[in-house]
PDB file of N, CA, C and O in Angstrom:
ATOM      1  N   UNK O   1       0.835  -1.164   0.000  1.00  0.00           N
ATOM      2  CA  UNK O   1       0.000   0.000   0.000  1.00  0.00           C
ATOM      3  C   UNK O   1       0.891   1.242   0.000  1.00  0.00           C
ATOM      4  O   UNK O   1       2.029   1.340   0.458  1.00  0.00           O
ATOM      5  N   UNK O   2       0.236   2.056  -0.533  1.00  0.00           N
ATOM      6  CA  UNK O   2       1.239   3.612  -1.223  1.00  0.00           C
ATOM      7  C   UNK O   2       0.883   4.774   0.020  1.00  0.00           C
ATOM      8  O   UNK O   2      -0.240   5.093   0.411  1.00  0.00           O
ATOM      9  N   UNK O   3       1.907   5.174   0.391  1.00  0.00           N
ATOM     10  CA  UNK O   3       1.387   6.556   1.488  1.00  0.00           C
ATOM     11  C   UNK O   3       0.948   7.515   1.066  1.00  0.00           C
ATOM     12  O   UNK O   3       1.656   8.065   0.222  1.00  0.00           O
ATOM     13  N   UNK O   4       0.022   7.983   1.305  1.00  0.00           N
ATOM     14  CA  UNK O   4      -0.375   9.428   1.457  1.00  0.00           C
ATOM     15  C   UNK O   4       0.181  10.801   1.167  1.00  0.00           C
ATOM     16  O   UNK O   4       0.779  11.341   2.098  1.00  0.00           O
ATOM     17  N   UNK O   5       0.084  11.418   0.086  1.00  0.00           N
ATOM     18  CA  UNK O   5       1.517  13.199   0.499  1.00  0.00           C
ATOM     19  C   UNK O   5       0.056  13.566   0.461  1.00  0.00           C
ATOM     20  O   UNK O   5      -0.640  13.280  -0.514  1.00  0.00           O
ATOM     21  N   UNK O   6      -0.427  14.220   1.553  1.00  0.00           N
ATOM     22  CA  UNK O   6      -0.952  15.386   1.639  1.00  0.00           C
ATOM     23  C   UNK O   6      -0.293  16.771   2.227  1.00  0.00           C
ATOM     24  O   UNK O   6       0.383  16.842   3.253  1.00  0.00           O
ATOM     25  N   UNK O   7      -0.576  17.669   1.504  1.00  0.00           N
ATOM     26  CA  UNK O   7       0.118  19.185   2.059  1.00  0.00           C
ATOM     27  C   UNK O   7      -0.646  19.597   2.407  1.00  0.00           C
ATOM     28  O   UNK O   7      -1.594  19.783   1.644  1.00  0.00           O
ATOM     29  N   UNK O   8      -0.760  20.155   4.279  1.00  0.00           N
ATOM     30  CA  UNK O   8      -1.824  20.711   4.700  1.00  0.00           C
ATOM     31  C   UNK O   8      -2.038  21.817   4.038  1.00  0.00           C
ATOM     32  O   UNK O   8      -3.150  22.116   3.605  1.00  0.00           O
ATOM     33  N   UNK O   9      -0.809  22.662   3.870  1.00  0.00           N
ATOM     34  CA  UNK O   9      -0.964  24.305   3.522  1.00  0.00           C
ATOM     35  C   UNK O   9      -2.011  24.080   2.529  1.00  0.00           C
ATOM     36  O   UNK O   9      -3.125  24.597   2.602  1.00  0.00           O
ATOM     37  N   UNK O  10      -1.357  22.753   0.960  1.00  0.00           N
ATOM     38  CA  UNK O  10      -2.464  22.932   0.054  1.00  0.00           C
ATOM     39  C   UNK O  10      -4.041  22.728   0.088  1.00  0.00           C
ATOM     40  O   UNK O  10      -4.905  23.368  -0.510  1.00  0.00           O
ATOM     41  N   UNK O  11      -4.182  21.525   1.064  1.00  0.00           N
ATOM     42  CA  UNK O  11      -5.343  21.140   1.677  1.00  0.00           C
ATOM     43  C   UNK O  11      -6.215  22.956   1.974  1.00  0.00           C
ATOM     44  O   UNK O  11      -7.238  23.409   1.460  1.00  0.00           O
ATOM     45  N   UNK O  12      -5.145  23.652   3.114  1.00  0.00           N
ATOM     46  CA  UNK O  12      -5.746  24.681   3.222  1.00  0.00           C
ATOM     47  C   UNK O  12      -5.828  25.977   2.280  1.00  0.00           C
ATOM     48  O   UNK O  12      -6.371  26.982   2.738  1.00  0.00           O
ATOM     49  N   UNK O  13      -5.438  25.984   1.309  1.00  0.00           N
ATOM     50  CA  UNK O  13      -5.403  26.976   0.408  1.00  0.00           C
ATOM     51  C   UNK O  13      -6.894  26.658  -0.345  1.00  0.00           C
ATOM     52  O   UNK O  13      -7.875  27.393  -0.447  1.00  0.00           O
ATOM     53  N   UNK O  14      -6.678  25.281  -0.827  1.00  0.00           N
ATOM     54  CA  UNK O  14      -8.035  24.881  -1.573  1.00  0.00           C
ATOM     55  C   UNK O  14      -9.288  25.054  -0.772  1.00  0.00           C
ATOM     56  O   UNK O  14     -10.293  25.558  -1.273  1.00  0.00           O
ATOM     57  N   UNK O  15      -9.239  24.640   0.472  1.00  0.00           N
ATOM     58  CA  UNK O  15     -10.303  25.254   1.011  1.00  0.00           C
ATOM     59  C   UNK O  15     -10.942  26.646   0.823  1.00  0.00           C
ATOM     60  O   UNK O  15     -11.965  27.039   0.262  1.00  0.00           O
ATOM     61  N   UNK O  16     -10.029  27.191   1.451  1.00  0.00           N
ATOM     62  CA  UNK O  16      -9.733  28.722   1.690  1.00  0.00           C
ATOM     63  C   UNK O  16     -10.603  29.469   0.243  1.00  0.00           C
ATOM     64  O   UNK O  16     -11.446  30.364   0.316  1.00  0.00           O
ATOM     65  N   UNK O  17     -10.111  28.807  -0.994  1.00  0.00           N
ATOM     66  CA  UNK O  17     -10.646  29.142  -2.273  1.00  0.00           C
ATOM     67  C   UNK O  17     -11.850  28.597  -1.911  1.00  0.00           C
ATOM     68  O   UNK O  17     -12.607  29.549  -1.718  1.00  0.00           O
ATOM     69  N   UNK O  18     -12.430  27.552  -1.716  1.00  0.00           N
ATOM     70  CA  UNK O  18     -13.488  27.227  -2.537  1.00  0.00           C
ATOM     71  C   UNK O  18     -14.518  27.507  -1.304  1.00  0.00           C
ATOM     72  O   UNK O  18     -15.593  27.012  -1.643  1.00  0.00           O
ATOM     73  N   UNK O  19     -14.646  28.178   0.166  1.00  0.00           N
ATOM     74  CA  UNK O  19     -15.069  28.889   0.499  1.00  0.00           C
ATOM     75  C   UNK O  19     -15.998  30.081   0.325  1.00  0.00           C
ATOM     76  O   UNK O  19     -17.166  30.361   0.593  1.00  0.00           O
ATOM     77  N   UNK O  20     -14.475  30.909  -0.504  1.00  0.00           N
ATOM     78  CA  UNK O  20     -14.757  32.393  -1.077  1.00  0.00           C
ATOM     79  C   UNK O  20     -15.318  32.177  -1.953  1.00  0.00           C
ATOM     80  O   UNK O  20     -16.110  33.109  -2.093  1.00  0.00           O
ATOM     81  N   UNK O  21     -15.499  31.109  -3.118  1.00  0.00           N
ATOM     82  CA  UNK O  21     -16.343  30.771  -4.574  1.00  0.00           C
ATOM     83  C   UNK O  21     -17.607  30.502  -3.884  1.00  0.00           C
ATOM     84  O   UNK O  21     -18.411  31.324  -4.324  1.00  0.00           O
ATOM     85  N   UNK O  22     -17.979  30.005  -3.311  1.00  0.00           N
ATOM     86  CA  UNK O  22     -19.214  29.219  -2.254  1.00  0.00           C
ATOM     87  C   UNK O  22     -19.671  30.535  -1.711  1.00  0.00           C
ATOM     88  O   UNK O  22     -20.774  30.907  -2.111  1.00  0.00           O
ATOM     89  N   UNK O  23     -19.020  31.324  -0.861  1.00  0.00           N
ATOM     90  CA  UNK O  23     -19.690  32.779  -0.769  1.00  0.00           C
ATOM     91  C   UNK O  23     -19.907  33.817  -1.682  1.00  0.00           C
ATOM     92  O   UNK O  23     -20.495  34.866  -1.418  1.00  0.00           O
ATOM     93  N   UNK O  24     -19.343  33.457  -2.937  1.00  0.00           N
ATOM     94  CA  UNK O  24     -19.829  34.440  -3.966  1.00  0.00           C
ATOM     95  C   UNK O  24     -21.599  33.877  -4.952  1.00  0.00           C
ATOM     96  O   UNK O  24     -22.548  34.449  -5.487  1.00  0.00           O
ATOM     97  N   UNK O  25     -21.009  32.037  -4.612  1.00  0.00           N
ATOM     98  CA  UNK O  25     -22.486  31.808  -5.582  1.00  0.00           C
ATOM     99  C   UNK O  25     -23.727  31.986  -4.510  1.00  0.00           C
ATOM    100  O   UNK O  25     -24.930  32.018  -4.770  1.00  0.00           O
ATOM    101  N   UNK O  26     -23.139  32.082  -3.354  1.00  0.00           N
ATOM    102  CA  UNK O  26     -24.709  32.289  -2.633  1.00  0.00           C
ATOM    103  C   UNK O  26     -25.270  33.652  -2.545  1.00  0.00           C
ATOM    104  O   UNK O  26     -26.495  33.762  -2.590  1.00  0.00           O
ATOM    105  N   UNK O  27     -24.382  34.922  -2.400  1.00  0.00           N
ATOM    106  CA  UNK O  27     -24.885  36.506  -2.818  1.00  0.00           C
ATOM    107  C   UNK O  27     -25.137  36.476  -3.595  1.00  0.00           C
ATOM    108  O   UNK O  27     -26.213  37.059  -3.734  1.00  0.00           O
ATOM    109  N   UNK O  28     -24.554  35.846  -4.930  1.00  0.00           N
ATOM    110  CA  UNK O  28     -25.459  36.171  -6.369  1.00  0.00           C
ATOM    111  C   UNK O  28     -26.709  35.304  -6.304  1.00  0.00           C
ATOM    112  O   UNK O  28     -27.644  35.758  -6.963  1.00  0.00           O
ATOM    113  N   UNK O  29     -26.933  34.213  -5.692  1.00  0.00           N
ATOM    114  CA  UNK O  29     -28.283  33.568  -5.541  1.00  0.00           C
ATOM    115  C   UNK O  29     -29.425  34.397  -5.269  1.00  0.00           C
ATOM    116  O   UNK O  29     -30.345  34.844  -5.954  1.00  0.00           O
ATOM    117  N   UNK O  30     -29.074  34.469  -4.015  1.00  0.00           N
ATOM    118  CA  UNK O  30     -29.891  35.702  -3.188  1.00  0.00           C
ATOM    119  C   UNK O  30     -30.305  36.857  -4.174  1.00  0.00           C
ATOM    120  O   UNK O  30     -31.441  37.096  -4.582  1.00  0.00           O
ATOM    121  N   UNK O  31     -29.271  37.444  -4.435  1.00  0.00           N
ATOM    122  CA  UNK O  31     -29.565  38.603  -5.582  1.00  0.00           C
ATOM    123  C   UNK O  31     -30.478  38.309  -6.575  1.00  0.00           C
ATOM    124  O   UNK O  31     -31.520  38.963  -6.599  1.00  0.00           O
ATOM    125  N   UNK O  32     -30.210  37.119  -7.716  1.00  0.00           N
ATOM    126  CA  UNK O  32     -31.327  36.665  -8.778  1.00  0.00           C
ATOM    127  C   UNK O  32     -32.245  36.113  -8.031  1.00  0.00           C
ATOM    128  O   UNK O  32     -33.178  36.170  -8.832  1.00  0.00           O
ATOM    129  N   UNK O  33     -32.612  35.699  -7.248  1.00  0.00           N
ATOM    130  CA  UNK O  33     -33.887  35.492  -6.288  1.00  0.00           C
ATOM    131  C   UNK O  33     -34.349  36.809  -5.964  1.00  0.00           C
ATOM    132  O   UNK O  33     -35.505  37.058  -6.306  1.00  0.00           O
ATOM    133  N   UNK O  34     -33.791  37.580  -5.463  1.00  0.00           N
ATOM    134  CA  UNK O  34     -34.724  39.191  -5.128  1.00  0.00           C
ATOM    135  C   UNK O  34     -35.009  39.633  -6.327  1.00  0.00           C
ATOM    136  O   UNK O  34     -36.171  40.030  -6.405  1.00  0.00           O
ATOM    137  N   UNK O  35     -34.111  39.758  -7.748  1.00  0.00           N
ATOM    138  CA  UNK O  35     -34.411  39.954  -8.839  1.00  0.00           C
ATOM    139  C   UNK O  35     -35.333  39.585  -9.616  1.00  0.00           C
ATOM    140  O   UNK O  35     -35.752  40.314 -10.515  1.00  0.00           O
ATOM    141  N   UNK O  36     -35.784  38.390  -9.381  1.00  0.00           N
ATOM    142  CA  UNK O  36     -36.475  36.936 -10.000  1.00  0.00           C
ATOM    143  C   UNK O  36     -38.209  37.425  -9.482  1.00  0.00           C
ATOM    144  O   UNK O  36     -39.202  37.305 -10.198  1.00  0.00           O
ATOM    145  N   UNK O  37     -38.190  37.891  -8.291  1.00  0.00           N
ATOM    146  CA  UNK O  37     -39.602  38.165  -7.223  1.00  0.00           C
ATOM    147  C   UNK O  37     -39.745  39.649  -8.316  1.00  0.00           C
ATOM    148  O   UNK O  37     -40.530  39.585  -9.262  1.00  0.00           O
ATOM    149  N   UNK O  38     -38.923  40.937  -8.075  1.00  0.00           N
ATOM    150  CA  UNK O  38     -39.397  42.087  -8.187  1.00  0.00           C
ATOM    151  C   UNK O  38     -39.706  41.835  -9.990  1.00  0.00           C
ATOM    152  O   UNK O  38     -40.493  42.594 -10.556  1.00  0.00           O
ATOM    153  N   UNK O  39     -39.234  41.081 -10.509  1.00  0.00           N
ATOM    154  CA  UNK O  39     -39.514  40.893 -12.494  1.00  0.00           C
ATOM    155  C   UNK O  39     -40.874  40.698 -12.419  1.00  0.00           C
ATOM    156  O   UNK O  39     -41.869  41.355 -12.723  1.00  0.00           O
ATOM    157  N   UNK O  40     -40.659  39.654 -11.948  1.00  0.00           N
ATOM    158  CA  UNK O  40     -42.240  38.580 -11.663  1.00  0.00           C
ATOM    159  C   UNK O  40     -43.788  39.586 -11.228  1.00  0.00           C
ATOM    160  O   UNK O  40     -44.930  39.543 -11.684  1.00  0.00           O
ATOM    161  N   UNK O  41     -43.081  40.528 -10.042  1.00  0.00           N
ATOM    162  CA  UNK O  41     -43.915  41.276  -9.466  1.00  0.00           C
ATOM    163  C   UNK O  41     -44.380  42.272 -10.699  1.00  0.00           C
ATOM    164  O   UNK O  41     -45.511  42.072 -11.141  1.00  0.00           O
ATOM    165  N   UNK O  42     -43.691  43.195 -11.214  1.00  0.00           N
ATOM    166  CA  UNK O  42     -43.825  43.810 -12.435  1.00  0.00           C
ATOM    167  C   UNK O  42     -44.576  43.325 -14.114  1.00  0.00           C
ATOM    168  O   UNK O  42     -44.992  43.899 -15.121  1.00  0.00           O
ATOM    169  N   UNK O  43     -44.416  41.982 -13.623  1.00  0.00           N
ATOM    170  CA  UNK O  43     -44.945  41.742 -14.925  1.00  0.00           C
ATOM    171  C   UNK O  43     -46.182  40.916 -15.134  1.00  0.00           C
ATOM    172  O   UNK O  43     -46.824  40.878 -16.184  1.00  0.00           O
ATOM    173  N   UNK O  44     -46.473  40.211 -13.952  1.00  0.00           N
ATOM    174  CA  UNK O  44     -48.041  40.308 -14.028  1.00  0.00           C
ATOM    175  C   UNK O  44     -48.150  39.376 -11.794  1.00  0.00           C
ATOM    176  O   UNK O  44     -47.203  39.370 -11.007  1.00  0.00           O
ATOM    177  N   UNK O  45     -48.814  39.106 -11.665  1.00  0.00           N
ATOM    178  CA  UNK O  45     -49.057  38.613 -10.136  1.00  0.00           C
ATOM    179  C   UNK O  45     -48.284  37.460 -10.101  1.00  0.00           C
ATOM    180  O   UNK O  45     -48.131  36.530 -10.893  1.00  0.00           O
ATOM    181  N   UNK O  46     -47.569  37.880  -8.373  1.00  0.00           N
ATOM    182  CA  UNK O  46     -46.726  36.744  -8.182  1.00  0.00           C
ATOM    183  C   UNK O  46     -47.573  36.343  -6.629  1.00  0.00           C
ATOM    184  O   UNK O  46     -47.739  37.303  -5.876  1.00  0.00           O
ATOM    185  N   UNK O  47     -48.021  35.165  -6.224  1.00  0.00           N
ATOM    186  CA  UNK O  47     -48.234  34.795  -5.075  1.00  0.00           C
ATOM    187  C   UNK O  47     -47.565  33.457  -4.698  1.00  0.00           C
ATOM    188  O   UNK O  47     -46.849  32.782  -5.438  1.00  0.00           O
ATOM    189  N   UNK O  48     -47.884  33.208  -3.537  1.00  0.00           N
ATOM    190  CA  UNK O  48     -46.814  31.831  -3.096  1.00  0.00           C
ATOM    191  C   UNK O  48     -48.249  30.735  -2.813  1.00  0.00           C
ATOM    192  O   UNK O  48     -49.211  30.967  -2.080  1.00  0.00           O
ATOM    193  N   UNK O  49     -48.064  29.850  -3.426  1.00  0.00           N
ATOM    194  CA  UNK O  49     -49.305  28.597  -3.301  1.00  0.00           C
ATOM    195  C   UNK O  49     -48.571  27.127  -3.282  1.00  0.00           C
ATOM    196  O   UNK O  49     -47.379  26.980  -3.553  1.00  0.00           O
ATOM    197  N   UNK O  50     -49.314  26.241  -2.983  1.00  0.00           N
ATOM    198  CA  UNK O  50     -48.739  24.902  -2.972  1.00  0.00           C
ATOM    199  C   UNK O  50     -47.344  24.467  -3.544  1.00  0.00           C
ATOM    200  O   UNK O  50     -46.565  23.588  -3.174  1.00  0.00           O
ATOM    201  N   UNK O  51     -47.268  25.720  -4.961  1.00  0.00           N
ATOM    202  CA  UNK O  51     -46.548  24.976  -5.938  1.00  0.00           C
ATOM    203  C   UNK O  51     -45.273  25.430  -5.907  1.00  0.00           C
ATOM    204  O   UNK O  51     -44.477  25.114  -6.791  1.00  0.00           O
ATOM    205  N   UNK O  52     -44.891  26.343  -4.730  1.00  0.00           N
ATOM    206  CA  UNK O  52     -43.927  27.453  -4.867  1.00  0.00           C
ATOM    207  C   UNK O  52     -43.843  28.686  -4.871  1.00  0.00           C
ATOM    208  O   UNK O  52     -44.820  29.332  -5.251  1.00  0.00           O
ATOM    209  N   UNK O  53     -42.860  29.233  -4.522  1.00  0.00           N
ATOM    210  CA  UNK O  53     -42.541  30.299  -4.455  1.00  0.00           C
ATOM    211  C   UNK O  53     -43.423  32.006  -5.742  1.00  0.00           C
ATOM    212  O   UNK O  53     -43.850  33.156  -5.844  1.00  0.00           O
ATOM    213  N   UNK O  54     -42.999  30.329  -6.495  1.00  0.00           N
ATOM    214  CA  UNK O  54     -42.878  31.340  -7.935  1.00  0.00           C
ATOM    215  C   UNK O  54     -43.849  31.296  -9.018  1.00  0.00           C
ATOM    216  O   UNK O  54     -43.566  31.358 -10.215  1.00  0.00           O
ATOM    217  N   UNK O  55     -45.476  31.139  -8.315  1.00  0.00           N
ATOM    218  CA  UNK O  55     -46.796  30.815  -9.180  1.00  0.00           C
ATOM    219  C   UNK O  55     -47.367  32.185  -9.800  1.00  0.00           C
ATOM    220  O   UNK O  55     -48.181  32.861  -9.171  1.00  0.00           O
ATOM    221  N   UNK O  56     -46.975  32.489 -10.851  1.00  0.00           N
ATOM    222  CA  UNK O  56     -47.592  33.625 -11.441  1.00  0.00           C
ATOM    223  C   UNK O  56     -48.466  33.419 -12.286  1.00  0.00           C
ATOM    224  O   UNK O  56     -48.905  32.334 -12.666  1.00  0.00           O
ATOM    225  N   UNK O  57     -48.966  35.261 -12.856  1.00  0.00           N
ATOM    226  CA  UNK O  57     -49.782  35.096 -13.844  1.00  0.00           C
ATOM    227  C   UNK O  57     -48.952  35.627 -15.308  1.00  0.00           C
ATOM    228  O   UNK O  57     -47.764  35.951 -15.322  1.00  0.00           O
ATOM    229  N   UNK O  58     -49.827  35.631 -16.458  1.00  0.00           N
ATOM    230  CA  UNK O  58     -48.740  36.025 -17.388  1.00  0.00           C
ATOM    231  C   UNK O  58     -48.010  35.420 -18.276  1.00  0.00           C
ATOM    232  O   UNK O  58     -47.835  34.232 -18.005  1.00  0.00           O
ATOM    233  N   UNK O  59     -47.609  35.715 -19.054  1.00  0.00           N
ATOM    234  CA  UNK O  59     -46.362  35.306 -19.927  1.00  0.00           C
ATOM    235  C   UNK O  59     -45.068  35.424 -19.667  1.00  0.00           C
ATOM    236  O   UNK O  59     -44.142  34.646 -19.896  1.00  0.00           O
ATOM    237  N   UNK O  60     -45.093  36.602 -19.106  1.00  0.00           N
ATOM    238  CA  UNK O  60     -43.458  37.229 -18.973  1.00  0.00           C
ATOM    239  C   UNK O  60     -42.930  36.117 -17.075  1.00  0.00           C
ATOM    240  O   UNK O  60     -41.877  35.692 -16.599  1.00  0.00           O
ATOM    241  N   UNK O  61     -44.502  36.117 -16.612  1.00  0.00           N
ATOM    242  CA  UNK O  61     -44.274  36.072 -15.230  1.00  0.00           C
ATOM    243  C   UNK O  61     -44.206  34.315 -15.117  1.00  0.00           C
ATOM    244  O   UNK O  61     -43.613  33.626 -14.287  1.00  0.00           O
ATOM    245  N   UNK O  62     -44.886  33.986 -16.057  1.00  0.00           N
ATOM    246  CA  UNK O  62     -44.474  32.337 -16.397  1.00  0.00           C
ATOM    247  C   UNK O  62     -43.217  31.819 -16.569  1.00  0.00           C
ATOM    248  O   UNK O  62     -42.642  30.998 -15.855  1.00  0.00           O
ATOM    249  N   UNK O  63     -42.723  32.510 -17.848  1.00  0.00           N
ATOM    250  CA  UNK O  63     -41.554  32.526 -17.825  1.00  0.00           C
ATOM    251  C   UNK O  63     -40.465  32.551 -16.915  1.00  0.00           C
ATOM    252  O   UNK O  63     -39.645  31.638 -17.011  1.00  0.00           O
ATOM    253  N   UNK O  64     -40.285  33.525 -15.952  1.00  0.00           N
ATOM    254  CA  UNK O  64     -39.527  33.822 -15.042  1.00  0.00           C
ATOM    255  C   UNK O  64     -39.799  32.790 -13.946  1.00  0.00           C
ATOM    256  O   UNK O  64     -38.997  32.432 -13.083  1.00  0.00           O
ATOM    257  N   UNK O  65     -41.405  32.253 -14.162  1.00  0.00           N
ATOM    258  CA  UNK O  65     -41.395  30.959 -12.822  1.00  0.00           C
ATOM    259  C   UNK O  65     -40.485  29.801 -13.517  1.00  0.00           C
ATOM    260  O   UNK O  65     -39.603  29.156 -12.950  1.00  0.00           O
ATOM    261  N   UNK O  66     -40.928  29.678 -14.970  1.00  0.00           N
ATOM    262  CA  UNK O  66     -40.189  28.374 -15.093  1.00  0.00           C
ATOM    263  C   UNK O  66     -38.367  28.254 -15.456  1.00  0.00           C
ATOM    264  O   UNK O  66     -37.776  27.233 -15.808  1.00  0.00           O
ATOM    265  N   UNK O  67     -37.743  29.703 -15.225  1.00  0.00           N
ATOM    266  CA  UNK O  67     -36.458  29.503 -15.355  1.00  0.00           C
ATOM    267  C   UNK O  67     -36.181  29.557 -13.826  1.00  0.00           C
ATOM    268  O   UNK O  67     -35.157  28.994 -13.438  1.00  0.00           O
ATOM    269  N   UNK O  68     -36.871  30.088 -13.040  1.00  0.00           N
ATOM    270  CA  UNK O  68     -36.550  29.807 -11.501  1.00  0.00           C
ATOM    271  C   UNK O  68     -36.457  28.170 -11.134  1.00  0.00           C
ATOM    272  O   UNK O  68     -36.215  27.808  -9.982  1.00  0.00           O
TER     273      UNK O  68
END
């Protein structure tokens, strides 16, 4: 059986990165989610029912449910 090289530093660098990537895709989430509500809101009725978040009326507001 073959040993192990792990480098903590690298262990911790990669972390360290993929952290900060992980905190960037969740602000932009958040963001196209607040974005996603105020479109929706504007373009024809958005209410929250059985089906989700994102049950509108509309074309434009359909749309925007089904790319959510």
């Amino acid at each position: 059986m073959t040993a192990w090289d792990i480098d903590p530093a690298g262990v911790h660098s990669v972390l360290s990165r993929t952290r900060t990537a992980a905190k960037g895709l969740a602000e932009t989430g958040t963001a196209m989610q607040g974005n996603l509500e105020e479109a929706a809101s504007a373009a024809g009725r958005l209410t929250e029912q059985e089906f989700g978040p994102y049950v509108t009326a509309g074309l434009v507001g359909s749309a925007l449910a089904q790319f959510a």
